[in-house]
Structures are given as structure tokens and as C-alpha cells.
PDB file of C-alpha atoms in Angstrom:
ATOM      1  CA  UNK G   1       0.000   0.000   0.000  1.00 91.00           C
ATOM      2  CA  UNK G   2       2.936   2.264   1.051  1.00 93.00           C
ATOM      3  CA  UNK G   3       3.898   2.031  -2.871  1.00 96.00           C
ATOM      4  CA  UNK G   4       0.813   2.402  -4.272  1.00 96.00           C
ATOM      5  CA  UNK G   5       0.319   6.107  -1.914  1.00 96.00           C
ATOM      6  CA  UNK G   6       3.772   7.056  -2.489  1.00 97.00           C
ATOM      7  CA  UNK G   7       3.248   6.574  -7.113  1.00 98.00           C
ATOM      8  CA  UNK G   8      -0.165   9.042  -6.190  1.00 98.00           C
ATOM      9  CA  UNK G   9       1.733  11.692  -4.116  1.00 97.00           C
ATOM     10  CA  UNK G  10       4.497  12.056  -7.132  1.00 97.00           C
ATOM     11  CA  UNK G  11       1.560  12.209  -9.116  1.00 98.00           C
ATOM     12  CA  UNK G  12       0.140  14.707  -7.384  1.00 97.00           C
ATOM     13  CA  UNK G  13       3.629  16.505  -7.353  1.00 97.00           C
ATOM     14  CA  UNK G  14       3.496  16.184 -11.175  1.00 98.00           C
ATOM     15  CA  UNK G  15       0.047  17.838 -11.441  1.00 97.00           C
ATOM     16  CA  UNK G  16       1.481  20.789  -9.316  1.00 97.00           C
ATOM     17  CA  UNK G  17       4.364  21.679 -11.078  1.00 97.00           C
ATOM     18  CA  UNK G  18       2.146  21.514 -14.651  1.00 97.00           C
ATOM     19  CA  UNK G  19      -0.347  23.700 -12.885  1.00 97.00           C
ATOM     20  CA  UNK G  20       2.400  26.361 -11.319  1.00 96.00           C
ATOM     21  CA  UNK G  21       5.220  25.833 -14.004  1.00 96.00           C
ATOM     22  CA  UNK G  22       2.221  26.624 -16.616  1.00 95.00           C
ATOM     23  CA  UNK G  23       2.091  30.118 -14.669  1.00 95.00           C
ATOM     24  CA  UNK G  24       5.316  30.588 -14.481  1.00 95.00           C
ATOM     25  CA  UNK G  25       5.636  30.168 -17.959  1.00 93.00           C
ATOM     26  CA  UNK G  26       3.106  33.384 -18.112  1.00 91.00           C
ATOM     27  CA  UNK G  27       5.088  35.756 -15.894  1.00 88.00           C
ATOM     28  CA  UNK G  28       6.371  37.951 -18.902  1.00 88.00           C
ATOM     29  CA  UNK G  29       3.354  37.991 -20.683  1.00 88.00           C
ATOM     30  CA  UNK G  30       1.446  39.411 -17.709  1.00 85.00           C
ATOM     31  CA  UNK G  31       2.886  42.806 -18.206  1.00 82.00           C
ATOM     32  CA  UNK G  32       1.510  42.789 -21.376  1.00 79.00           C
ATOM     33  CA  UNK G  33      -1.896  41.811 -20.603  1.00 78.00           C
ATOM     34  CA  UNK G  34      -1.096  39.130 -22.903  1.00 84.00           C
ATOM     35  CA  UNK G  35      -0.787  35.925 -20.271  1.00 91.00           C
ATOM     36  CA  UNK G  36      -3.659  33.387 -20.902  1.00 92.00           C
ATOM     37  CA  UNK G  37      -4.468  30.180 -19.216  1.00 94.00           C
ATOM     38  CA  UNK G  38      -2.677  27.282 -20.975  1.00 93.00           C
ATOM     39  CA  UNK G  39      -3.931  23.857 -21.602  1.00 95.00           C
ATOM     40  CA  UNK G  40      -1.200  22.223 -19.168  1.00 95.00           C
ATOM     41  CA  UNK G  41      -2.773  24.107 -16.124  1.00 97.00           C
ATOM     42  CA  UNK G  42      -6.051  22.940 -16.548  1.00 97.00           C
ATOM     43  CA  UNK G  43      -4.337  19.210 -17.108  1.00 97.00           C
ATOM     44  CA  UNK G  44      -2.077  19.856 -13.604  1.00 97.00           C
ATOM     45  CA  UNK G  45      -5.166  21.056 -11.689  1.00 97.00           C
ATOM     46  CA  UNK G  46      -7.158  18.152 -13.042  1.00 98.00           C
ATOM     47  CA  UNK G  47      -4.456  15.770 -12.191  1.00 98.00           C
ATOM     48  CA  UNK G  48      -3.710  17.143  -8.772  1.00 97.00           C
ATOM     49  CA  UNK G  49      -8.061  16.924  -8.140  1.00 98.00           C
ATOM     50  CA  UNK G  50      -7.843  13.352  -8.947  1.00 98.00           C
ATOM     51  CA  UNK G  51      -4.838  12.175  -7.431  1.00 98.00           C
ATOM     52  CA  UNK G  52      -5.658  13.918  -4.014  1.00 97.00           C
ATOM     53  CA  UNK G  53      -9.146  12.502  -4.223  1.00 97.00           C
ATOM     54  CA  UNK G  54      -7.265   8.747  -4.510  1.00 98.00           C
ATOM     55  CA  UNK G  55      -4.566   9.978  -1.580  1.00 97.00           C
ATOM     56  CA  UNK G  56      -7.137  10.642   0.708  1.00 97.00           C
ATOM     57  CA  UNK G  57      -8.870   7.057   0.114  1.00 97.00           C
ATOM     58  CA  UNK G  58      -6.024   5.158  -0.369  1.00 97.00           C
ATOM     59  CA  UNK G  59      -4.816   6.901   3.510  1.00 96.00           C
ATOM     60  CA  UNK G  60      -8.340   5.936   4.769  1.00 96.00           C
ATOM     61  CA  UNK G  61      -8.105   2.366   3.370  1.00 96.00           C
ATOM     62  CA  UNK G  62      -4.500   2.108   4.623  1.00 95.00           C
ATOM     63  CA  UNK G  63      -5.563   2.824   8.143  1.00 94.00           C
ATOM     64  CA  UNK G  64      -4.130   6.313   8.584  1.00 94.00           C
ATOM     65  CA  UNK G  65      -5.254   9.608  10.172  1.00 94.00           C
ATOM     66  CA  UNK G  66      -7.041  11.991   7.784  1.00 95.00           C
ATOM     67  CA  UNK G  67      -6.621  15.856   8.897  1.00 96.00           C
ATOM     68  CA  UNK G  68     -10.036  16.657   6.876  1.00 96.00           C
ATOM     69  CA  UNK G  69     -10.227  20.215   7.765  1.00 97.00           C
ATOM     70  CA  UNK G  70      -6.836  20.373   5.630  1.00 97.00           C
ATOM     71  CA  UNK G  71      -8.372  18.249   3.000  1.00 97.00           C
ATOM     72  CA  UNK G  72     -11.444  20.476   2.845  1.00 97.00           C
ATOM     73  CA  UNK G  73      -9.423  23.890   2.942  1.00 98.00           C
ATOM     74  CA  UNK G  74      -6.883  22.402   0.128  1.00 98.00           C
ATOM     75  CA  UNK G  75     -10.159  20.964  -1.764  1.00 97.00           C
ATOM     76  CA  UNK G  76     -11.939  24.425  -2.089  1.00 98.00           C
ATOM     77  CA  UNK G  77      -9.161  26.328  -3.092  1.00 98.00           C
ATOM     78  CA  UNK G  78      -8.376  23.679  -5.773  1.00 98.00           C
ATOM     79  CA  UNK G  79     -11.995  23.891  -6.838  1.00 98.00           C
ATOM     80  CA  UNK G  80     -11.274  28.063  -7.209  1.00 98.00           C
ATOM     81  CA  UNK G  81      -8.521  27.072  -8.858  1.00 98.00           C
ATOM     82  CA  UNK G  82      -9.852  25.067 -11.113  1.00 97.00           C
ATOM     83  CA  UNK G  83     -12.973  26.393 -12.104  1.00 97.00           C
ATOM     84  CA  UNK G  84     -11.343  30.071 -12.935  1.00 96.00           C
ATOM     85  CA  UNK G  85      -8.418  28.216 -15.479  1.00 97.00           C
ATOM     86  CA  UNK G  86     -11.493  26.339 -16.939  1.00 97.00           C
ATOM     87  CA  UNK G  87     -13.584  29.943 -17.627  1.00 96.00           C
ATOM     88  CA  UNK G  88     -10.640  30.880 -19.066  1.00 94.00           C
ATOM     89  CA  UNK G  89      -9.227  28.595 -20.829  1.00 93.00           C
ATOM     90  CA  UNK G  90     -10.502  29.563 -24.592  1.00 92.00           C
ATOM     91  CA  UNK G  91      -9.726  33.614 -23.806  1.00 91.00           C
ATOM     92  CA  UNK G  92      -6.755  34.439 -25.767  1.00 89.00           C
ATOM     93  CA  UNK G  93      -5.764  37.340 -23.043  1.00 90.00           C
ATOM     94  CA  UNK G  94      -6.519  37.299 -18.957  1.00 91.00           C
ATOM     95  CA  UNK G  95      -6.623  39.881 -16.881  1.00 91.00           C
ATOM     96  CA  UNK G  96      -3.148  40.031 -14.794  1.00 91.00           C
ATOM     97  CA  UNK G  97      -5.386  40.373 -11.468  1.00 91.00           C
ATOM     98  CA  UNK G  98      -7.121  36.956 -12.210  1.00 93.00           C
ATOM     99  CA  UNK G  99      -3.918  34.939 -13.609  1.00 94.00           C
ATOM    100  CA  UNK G 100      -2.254  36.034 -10.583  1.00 93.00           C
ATOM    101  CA  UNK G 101      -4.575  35.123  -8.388  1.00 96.00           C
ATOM    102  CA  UNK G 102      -4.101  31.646  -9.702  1.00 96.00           C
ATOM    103  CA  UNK G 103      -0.318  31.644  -9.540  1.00 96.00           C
ATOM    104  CA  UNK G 104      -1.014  33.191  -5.702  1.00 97.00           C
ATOM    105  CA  UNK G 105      -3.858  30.411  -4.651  1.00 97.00           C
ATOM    106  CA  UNK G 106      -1.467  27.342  -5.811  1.00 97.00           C
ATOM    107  CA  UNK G 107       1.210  28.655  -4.351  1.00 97.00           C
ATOM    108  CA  UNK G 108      -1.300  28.714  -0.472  1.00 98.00           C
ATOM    109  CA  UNK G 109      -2.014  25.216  -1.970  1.00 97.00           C
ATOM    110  CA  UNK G 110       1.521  24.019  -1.419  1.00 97.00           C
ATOM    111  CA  UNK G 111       2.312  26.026   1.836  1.00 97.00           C
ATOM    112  CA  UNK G 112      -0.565  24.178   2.986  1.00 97.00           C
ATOM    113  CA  UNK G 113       0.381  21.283   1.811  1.00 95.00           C
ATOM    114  CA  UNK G 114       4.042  21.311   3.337  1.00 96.00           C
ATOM    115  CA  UNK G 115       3.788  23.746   6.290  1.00 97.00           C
ATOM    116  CA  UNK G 116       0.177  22.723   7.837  1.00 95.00           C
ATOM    117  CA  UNK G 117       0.812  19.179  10.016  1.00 86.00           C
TER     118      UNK G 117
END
């Protein structure tokens, strides 16, 4: 089982640097008003969705402690997440308030992720 979690966490790892290296990517354009949300963040967000969905049941299953309030506060700022790069994903330009706010609410996601215990 130990395995199985630990393949799902570097998945989840992968969808995190898709979603945040896809911003990244963006930083000069932002200036511009030309950044846009690319395909690879809404792929990273969806992949990070799904493989947090199977860490959490595959901890459950496994017989380990769950800190759900974390879950839940990681959850709904994925959802944000998630739902704004999907709006956007078909507008050629963003505005730099809203694409930052993305690169700003993954970032939270990680520090939460790391930091909160």
C-alpha cells in the first residue's frame, strides 16, 4: 500500500508543477496583458483533483489519520482554482489580477500542503 500512496503523491507533485510551471511560464506575458491560461494548467489542476481525491482514500483504506479540515481547505481552493483556469481557458488574453490570483492560490495550496501538520 505504502507504494501504491507514495506513485499518487508524485503524481500529485506532477500535477502541481504543470499547474504552477504553466504560470510561471506566463510571468512575462502578464505585463503585457497578454498571459492566458494554458492547456497544461487545466491538465495539472485536473491531475492534482484526482490524485488527491485517490490519496485521501487510499490513507483511509490504509488505516491512517485523515486531517479533513486540511483536506477540505486544500479541496476548495483547488476547486477556485480550477474552475477560474477552466472559464478561461478559450480567452486568448486574462486579466493580470485573475492569472495572478491563480499563480497566488497554488502557491497557499503548497504552503498548505508542506507547512500545515
Amino acid at each position: 500500500m505504502d507504494v501504491l500512496i507514495n506513485v499518487f503523491v508524485g503524481l500529485h507533485i506532477v500535477g502541481i508543477a504543470a499547474l504552477l510551471g504553466g504560470f510561471l511560464s506566463q510571468l512575462t506575458a502578464i505585463r503585457g496583458g497578454g498571459a492566458r491560461m494554458t492547456p497544461g494548467m487545466l491538465h495539472g489542476a485536473l491531475t492534482m483533483l484526482v490524485t488527491g481525491a485517490a490519496l485521501v482514500g487510499l490513507n483511509q483504506a490504509d488505516d491512517q489519520t485523515v486531517n479533513t479540515v486540511k483536506i477540505g481547505v486544500k479541496l476548495a481552493l483547488l476547486v477556485v482554482i480550477l474552475g477560474l483556469v477552466y472559464v478561461k481557458r478559450d480567452e486568448e488574453k486574462v486579466e493580470p489580477a485573475l492569472f495572478g490570483a491563480v499563480g497566488a492560490l497554488t502557491t497557499v495550496n503548497i504552503f498548505i500542503a508542506v507547512l500545515w501538520t
